[in-house]
Coordinates of C-alpha atoms and ligand atoms in Angstrom, one line a residue:
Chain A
X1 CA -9.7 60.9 112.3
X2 CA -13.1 62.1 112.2
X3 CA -16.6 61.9 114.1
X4 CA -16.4 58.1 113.8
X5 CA -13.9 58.0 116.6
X6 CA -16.4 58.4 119.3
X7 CA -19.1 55.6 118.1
X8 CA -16.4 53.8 118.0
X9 CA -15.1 53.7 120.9
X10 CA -17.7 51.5 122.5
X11 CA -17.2 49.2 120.0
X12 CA -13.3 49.4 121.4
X13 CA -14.3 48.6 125.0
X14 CA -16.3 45.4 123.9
X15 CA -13.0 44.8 121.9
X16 CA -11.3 45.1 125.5
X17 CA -13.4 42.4 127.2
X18 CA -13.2 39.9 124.2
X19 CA -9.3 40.4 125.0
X20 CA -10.0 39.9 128.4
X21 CA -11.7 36.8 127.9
X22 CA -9.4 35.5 125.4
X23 CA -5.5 36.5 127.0
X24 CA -4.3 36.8 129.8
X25 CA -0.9 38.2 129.2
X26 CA -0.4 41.9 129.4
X27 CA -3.9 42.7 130.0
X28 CA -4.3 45.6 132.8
X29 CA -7.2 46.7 134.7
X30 CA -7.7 50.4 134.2
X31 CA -10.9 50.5 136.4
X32 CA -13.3 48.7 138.5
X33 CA -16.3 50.4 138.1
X34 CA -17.6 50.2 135.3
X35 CA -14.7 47.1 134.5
X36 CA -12.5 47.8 131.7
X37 CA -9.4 46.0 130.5
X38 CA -6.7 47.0 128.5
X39 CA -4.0 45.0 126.5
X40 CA -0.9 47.2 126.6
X41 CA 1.0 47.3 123.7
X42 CA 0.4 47.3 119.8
X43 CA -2.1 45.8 117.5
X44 CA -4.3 45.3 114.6
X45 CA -7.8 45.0 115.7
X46 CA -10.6 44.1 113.0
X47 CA -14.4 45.0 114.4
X48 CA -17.4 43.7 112.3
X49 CA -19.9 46.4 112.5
X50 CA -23.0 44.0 111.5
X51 CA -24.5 42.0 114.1
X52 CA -24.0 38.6 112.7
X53 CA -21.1 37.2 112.0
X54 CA -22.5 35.9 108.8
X55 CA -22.7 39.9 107.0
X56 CA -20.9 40.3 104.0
X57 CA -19.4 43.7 105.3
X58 CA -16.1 43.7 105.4
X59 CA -14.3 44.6 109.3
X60 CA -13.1 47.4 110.2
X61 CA -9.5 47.2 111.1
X62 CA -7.5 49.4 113.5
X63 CA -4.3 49.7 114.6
X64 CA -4.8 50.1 118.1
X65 CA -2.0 51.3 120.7
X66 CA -2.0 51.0 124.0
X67 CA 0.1 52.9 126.8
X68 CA -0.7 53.0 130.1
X69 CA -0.5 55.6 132.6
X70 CA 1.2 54.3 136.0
X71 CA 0.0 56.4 139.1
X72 CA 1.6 55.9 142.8
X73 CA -1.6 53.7 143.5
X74 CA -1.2 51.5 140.1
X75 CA -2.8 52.2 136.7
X76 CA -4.5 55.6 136.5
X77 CA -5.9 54.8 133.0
X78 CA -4.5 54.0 129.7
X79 CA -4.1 56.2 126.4
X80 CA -5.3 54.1 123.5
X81 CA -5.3 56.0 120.0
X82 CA -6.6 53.8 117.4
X83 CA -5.9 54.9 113.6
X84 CA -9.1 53.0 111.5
X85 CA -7.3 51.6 108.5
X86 CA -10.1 50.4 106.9
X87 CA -9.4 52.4 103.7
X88 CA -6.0 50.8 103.6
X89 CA -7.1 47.5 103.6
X90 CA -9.7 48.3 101.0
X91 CA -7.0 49.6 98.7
X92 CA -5.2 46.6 99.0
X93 CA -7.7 44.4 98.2
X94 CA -9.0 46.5 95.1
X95 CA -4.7 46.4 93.8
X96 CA -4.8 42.8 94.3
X97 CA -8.2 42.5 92.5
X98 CA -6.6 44.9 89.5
X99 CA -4.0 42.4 88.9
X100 CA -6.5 39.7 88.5
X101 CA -7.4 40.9 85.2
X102 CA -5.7 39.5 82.6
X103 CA -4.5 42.3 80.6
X104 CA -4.1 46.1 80.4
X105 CA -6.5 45.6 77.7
X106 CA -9.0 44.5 79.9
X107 CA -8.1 47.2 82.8
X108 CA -8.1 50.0 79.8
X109 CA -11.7 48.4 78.2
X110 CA -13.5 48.8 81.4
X111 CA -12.1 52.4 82.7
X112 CA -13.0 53.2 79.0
X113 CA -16.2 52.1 79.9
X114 CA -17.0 54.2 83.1
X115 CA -15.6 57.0 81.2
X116 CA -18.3 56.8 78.6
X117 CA -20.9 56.4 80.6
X118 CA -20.7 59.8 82.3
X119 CA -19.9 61.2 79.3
X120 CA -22.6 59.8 78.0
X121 CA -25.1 61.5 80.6
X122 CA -23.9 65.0 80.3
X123 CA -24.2 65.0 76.8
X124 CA -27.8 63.5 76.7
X125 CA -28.2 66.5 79.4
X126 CA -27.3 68.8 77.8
X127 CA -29.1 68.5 74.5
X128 CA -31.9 68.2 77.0
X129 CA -30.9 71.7 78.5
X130 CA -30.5 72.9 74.8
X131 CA -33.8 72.0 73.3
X132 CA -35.2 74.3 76.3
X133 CA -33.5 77.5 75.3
X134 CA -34.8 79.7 72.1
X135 CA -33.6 78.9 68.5
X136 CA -31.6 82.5 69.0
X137 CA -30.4 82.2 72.6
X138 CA -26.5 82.9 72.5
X139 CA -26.3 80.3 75.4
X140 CA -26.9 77.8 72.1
X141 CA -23.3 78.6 71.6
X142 CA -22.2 77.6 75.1
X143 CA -24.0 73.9 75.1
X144 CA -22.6 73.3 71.1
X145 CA -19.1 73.9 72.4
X146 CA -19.4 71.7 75.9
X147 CA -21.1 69.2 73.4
X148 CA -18.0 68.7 71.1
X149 CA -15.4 69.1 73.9
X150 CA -17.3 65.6 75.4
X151 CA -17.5 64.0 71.7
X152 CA -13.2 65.1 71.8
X153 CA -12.7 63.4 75.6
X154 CA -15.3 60.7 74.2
X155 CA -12.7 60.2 71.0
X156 CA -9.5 60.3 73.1
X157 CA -10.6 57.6 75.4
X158 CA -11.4 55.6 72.5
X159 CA -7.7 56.3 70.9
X160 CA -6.4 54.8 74.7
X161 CA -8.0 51.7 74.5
X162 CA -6.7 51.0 70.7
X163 CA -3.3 51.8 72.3
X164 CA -3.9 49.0 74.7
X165 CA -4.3 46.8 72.4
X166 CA -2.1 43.7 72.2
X167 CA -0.7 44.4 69.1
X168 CA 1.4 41.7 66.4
X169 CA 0.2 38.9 68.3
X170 CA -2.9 38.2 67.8
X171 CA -3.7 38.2 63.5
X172 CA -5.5 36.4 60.9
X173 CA -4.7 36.1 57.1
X174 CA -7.0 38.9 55.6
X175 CA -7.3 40.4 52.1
X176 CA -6.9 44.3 52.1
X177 CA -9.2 44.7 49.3
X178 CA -12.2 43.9 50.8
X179 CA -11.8 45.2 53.8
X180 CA -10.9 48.4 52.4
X181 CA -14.0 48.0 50.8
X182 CA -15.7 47.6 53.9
X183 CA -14.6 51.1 55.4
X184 CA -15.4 53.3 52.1
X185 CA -19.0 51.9 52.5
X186 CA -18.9 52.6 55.8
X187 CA -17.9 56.7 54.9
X188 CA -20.2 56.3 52.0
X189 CA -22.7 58.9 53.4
X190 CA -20.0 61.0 54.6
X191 CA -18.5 61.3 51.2
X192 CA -21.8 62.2 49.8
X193 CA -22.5 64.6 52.3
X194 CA -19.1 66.5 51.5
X195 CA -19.0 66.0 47.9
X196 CA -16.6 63.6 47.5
X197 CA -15.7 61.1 45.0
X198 CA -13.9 58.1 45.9
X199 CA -12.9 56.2 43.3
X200 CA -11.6 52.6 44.0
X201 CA -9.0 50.1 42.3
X202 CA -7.1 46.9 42.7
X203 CA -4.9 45.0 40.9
X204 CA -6.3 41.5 40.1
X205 CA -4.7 39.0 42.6
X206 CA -3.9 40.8 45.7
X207 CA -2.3 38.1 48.2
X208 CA -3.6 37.7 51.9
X209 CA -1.7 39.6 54.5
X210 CA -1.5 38.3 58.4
X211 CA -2.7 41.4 60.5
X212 CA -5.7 41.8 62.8
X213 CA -8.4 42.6 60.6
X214 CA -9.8 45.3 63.3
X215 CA -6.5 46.9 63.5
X216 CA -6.0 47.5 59.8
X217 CA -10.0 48.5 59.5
X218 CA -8.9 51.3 62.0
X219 CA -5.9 52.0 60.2
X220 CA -8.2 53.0 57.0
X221 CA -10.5 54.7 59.1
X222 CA -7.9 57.0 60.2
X223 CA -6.0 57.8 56.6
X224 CA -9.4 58.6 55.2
X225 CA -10.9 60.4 58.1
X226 CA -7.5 62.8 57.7
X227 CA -8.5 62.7 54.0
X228 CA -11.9 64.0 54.5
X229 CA -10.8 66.6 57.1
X230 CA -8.3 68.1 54.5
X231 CA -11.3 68.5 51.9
X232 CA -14.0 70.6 53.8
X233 CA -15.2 71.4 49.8
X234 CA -15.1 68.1 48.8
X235 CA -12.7 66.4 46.0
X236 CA -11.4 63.2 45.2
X237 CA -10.3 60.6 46.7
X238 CA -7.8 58.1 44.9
X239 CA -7.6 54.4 46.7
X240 CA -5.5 51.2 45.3
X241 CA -4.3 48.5 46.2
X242 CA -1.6 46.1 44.5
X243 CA 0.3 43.3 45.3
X244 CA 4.1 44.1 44.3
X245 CA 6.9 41.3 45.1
X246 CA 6.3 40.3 49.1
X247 CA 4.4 43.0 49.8
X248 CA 0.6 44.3 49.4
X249 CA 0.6 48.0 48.9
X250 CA -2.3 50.0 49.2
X251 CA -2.4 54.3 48.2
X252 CA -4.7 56.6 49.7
X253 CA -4.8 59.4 47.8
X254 CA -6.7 62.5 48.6
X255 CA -6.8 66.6 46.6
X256 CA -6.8 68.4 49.9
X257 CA -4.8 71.3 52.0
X258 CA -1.5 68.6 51.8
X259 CA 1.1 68.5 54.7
X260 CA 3.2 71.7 55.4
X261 CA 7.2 71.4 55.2
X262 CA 7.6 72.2 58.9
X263 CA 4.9 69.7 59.9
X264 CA 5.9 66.6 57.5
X265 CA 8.1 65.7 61.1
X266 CA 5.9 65.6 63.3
X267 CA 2.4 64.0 61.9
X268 CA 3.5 60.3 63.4
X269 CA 4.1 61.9 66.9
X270 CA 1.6 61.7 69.6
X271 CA -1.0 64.4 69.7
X272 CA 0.2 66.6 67.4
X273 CA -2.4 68.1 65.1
X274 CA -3.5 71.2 63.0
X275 CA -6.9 70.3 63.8
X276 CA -9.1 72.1 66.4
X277 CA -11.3 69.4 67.5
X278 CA -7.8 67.0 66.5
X279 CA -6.6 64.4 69.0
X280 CA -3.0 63.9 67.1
X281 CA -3.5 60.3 67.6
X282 CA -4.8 59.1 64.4
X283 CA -1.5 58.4 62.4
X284 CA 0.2 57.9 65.8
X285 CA -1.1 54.5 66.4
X286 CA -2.1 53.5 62.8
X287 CA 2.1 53.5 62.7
X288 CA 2.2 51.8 65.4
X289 CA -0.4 48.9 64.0
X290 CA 1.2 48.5 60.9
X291 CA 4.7 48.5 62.0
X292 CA 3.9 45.4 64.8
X293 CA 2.8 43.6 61.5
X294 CA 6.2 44.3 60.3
X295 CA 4.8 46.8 57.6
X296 CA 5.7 50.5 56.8
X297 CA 3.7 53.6 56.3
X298 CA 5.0 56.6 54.1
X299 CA 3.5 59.4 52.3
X300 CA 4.2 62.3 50.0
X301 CA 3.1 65.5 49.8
X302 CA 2.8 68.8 48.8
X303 CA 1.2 72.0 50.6
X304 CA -1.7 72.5 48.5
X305 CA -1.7 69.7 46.2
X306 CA -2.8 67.1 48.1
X307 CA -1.1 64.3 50.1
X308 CA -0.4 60.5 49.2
X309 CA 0.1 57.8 52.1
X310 CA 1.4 54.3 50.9
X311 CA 0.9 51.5 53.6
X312 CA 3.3 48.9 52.8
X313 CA 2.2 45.1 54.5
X314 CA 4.4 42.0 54.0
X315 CA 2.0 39.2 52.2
X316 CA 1.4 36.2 54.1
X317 CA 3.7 34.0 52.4
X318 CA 6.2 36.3 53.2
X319 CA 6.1 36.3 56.6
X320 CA 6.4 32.3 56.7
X321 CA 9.8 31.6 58.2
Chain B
X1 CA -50.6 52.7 66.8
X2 CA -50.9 54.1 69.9
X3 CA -47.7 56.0 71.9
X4 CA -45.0 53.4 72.1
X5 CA -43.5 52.5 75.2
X6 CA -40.0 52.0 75.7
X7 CA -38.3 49.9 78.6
X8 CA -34.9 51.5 79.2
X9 CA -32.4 49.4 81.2
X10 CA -29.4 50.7 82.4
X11 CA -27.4 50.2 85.8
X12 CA -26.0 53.5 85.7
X13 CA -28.6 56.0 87.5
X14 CA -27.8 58.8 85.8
X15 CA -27.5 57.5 82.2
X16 CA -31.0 55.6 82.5
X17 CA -32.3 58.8 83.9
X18 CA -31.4 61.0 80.9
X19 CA -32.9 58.2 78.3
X20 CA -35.6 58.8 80.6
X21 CA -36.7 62.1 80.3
X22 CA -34.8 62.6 76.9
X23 CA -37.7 59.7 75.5
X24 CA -40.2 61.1 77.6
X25 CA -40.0 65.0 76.5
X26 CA -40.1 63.5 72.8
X27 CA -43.6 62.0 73.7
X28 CA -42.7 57.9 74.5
X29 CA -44.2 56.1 77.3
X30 CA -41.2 55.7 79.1
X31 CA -40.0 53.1 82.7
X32 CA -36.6 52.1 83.5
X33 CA -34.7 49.4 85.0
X34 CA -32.0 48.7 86.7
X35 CA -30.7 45.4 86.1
X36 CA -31.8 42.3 84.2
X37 CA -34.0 40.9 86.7
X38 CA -35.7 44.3 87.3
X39 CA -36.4 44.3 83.8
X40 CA -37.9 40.6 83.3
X41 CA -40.2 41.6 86.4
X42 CA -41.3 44.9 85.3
X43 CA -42.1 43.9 81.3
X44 CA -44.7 41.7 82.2
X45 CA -46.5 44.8 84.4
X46 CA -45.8 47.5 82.2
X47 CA -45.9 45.7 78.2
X48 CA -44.0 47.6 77.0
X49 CA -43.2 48.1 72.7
X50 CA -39.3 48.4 73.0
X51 CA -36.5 47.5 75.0
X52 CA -33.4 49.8 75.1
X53 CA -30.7 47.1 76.8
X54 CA -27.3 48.2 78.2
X55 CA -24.6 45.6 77.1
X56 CA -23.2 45.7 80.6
X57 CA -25.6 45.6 83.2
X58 CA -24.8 43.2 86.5
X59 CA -26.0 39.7 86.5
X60 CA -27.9 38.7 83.2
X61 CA -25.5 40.7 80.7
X62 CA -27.1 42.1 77.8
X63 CA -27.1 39.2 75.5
X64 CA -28.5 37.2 77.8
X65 CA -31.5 39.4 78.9
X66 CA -32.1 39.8 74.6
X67 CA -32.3 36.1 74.6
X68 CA -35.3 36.0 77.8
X69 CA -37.2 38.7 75.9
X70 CA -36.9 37.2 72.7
X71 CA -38.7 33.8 74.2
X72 CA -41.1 35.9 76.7
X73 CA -42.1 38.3 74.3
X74 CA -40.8 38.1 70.4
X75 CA -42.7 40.9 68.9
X76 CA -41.4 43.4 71.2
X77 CA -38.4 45.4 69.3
X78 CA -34.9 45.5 71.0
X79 CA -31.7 47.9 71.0
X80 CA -29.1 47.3 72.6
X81 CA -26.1 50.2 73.4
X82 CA -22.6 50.0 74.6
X83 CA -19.6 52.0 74.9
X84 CA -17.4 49.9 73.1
X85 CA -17.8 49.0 69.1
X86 CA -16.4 45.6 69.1
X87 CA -17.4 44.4 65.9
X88 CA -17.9 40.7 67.1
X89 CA -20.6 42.2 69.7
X90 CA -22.2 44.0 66.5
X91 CA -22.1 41.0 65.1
X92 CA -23.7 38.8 67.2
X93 CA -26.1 41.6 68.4
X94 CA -27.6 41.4 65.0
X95 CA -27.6 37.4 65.1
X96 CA -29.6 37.1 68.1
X97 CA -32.3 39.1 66.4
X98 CA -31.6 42.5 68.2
X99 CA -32.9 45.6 65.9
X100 CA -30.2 48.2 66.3
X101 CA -27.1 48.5 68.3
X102 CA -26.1 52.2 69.6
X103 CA -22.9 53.1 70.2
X104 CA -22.3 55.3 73.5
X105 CA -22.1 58.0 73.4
X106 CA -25.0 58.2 70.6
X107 CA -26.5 61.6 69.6
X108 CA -30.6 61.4 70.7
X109 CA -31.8 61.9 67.4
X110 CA -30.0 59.1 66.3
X111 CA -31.5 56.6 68.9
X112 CA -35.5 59.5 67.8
X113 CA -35.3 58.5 64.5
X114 CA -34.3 54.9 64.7
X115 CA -37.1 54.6 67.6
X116 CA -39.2 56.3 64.9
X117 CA -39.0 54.0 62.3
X118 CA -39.1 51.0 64.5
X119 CA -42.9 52.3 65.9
X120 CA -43.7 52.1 62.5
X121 CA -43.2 48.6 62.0
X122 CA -43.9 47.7 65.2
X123 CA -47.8 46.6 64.6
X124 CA -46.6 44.8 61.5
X125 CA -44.2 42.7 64.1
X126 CA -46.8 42.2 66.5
X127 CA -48.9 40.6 63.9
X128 CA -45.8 38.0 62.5
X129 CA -45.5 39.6 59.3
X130 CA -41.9 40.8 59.3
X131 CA -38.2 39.5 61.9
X132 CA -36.1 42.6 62.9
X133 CA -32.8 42.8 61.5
X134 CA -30.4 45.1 61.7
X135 CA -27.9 46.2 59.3
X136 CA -24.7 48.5 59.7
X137 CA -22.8 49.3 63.0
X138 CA -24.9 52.5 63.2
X139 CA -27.8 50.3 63.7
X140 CA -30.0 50.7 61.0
X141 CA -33.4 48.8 60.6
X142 CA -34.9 47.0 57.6
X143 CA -37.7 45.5 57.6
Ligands
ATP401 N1 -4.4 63.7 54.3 C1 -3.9 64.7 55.0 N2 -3.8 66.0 54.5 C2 -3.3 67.0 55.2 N3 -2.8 66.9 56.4 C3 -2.8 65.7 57.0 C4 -3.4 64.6 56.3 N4 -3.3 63.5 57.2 C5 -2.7 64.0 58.3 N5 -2.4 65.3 58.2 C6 -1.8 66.2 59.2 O1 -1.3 65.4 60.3 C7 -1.8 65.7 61.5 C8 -1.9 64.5 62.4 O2 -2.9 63.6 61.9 P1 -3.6 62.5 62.9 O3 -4.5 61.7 62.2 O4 -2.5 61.8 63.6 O5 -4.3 63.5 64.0 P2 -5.6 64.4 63.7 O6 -6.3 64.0 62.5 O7 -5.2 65.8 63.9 O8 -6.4 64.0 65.0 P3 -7.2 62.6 65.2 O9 -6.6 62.0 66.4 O10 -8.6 63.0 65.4 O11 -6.9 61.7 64.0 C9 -3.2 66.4 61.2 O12 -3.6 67.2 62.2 C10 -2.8 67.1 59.9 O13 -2.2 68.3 60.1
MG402 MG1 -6.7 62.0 62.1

């Protein structure tokens, strides 16, 4: 225990007297002048710290023990160690006030939250710290670098919180199409920036499929965001969707640096990547969307020549047992 | 018009203080606030051209404080920022009549140049002749 012991420990003896007041039973006098009483034996003790009883501070609790010393006369004094376990308590409370919230989603959402918000700081410091320095300083180097490591952390918590995400429960009957449509205008400036073409086609009636429309947004974001990042010169980008027996199948097609042998394993694990500022979670949990909708995702592809992924969704109608 | 002010409310000491002096070094009027209340108190001292409104402050939430400033004072221009993208809180944002919706954690010259163009239609607000809207998750403004 710390310094706290000896403030205390006056709060302890007008502990004593309340006992002293309050029981009889194994309550020892330790000494006259000035009166103290003890309680031998074991026992939680909580200690408000505010004057009023009415303060919303919560008590200190201790675990006090109490031996006492037996001399040929009677007592000579007692030994009274009390361990504060204030902290304890606290931590309980807080776990019981965790499992109040309803979901890991909600748990994941907020810790997201306090995350960003530091993140958040630094990086607004830092540009602040940057725009100080020379246009030639070399420490310009230092600031870009801590800048893009926090926009990586930033990312990753991001990735976490769609991991958390109930997933196959909660849906809505959606058409691909146009929300496919709805993410290319969203890269729109990207492409142009890059020198992209994207060229977009559908087959006429393309049935609804049942999937949380969010999900599957981030699932597009995430094939065309790899598409981009294998095109640093720019390219084409081929996107279609058809409707073909039960299912709704939609390509994403891109000219880039394609998918090595060795690697065409490993791009659905977990944080693998080829990328340097890569989190390996993109195709990670855009499998795992589609696959809680009962839907596939495939690809083909060549070192060099490009790579194809095929998303494959049951249409609604379908899924009606 | 003159140098805009910008309210910037934000629990989170740190954060509010780097919007602070990030707005200020760019040449804005600049106060801060802590919570919703803070805020209603301190916009009728300090008038101020533009509220920058944390989705998750304690007490009146950001929605709720968009709503008092919209009744107390509907010609001053709002953002609102949040960490999460939630595109029903995008949605509604731009609904309630806010003018841009940030994304933390936002680049500066992203929140500059959108507080740029909003200065410049900020005397045609004041005067009734255009409603902000917002368009886009990055939170662009037409007018
Ligand atoms: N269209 C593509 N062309 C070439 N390689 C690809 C393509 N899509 C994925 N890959 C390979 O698969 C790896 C894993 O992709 P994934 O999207 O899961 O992670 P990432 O893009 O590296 O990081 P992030 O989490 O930021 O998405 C990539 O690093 C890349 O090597
Ligand atoms: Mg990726």
């Amino acid at each position: 225990m710390d310094d706290g012991l000896q403030g205390r420990s006056n709060d302890f003896v007008n502990y004593a007297r309340v006992y002293e007041e309050t029981f009889t039973e194994n309550i020892h006098s330790i000494s006259d002048d000035p009166p103290i009483m003890v309680k031998e034996g074991k026992h939680l003790v909580f200690i408000k710290t505010a004057e009023d009883g009415e303060s919303e501070d919560e008590p200190q609790v201790f675990d006090v023990t109490t031996s006492l010393v037996e001399g040929f006369g009677g007592h000579l004094g007692a030994i009274i160690t009390y361990e504060d376990k204030s902290e304890r308590e606290k931590l309980h409370k807080n776990v019981s006030k965790l499992k109040d919230l309803n979901t890991v989603e909600e748990l994941a959402a907020s810790a997201v939250h306090e995350i960003k918000n530091p993140i958040f700081s630094i990086r607004g410091f830092l540009r602040l710290l940057e725009n100080s320095l020379t246009q030639d300083d070399k420490r310009r180097e230092y600031t870009r670098i801590m800048i893009a490591e926090l926009d990586r952390l930033s990312k990753l918590a991001d990735d976490f919180l769609m991991l958390t995400k109930s997933q196959g429960k909660k849906g809505d009957y959606v058409f691909a199409d146009r929300i496919l449509m709805e993410v290319l205008k969203f890269f729109e400036p990207r492409f142009d920036l890059i020198g992209i073409s994207c060229h977009f086609e559908t087959g006429d009636e393309i049935a609804p499929v049942y999937i949380d429309a969010d999900q599957l947004k981030q699932v597009f974001i995430n094939i065309i965001q790899n598409a981009i990042d294998a095109m640093p010169a720019g390219g084409n980008i081929y996107v279609g969707v058809y409707s073909k027996n039960k299912d709704v199948i939609i390509e994403i097609k891109d000219e880039g640096s394609g998918i090595k042998k060795e690697d065409e394993g490993n791009i659905f694990k977990p944080f693998f990547t080829t990328k340097e500022n890569g989190t390996g979670l993109g195709l990670f949990i855009s499998k795992r969307i589609i696959r809680s909708y009962r839907g596939t995702i495939e690809f083909k592809s060549e070192e060099g020549h490009g790579a194809t992924f095929i998303i494959k969704i049951p249409a609604s109608s379908a899924v009606v047992e | 018009m003159e140098r805009c002010k910008v309210m910037v409310v934000d629990d989170q000491l740190w954060v509010r203080t780097m919007l602070l002096e990030a707005l200020s070094s760019s040449g804005y009027l600049t106060f801060g606030a802590a919570n919703g209340r803070e805020a209603l108190r301190m916009m009728h001292m300090e008038k101020p051209d533009i509220a920058l409104i944390d989705m998750t402050i304690p007490g009146i939430d950001g929605f709720a404080l968009l709503a008092h400033l919209k009744d107390e004072k509907p010609e001053m221009a709002t953002i609102l920022m949040s960490g999460n993208s939630d595109e029903d809180c995008i949605r509604r944002a731009r609904k309630e009549g806010a003018c841009g919706y940030l994304v933390k954690p936002f680049d500066m010259e992203e929140l500059k140049s959108l507080l740029a163009r909003i200065s410049t239609t900020l005397d045609m607000a004041a005067r009734g002749e255009v409603r902000w809207t917002m368009d886009s998750r990055e939170g662009q403004m037409i007018s």
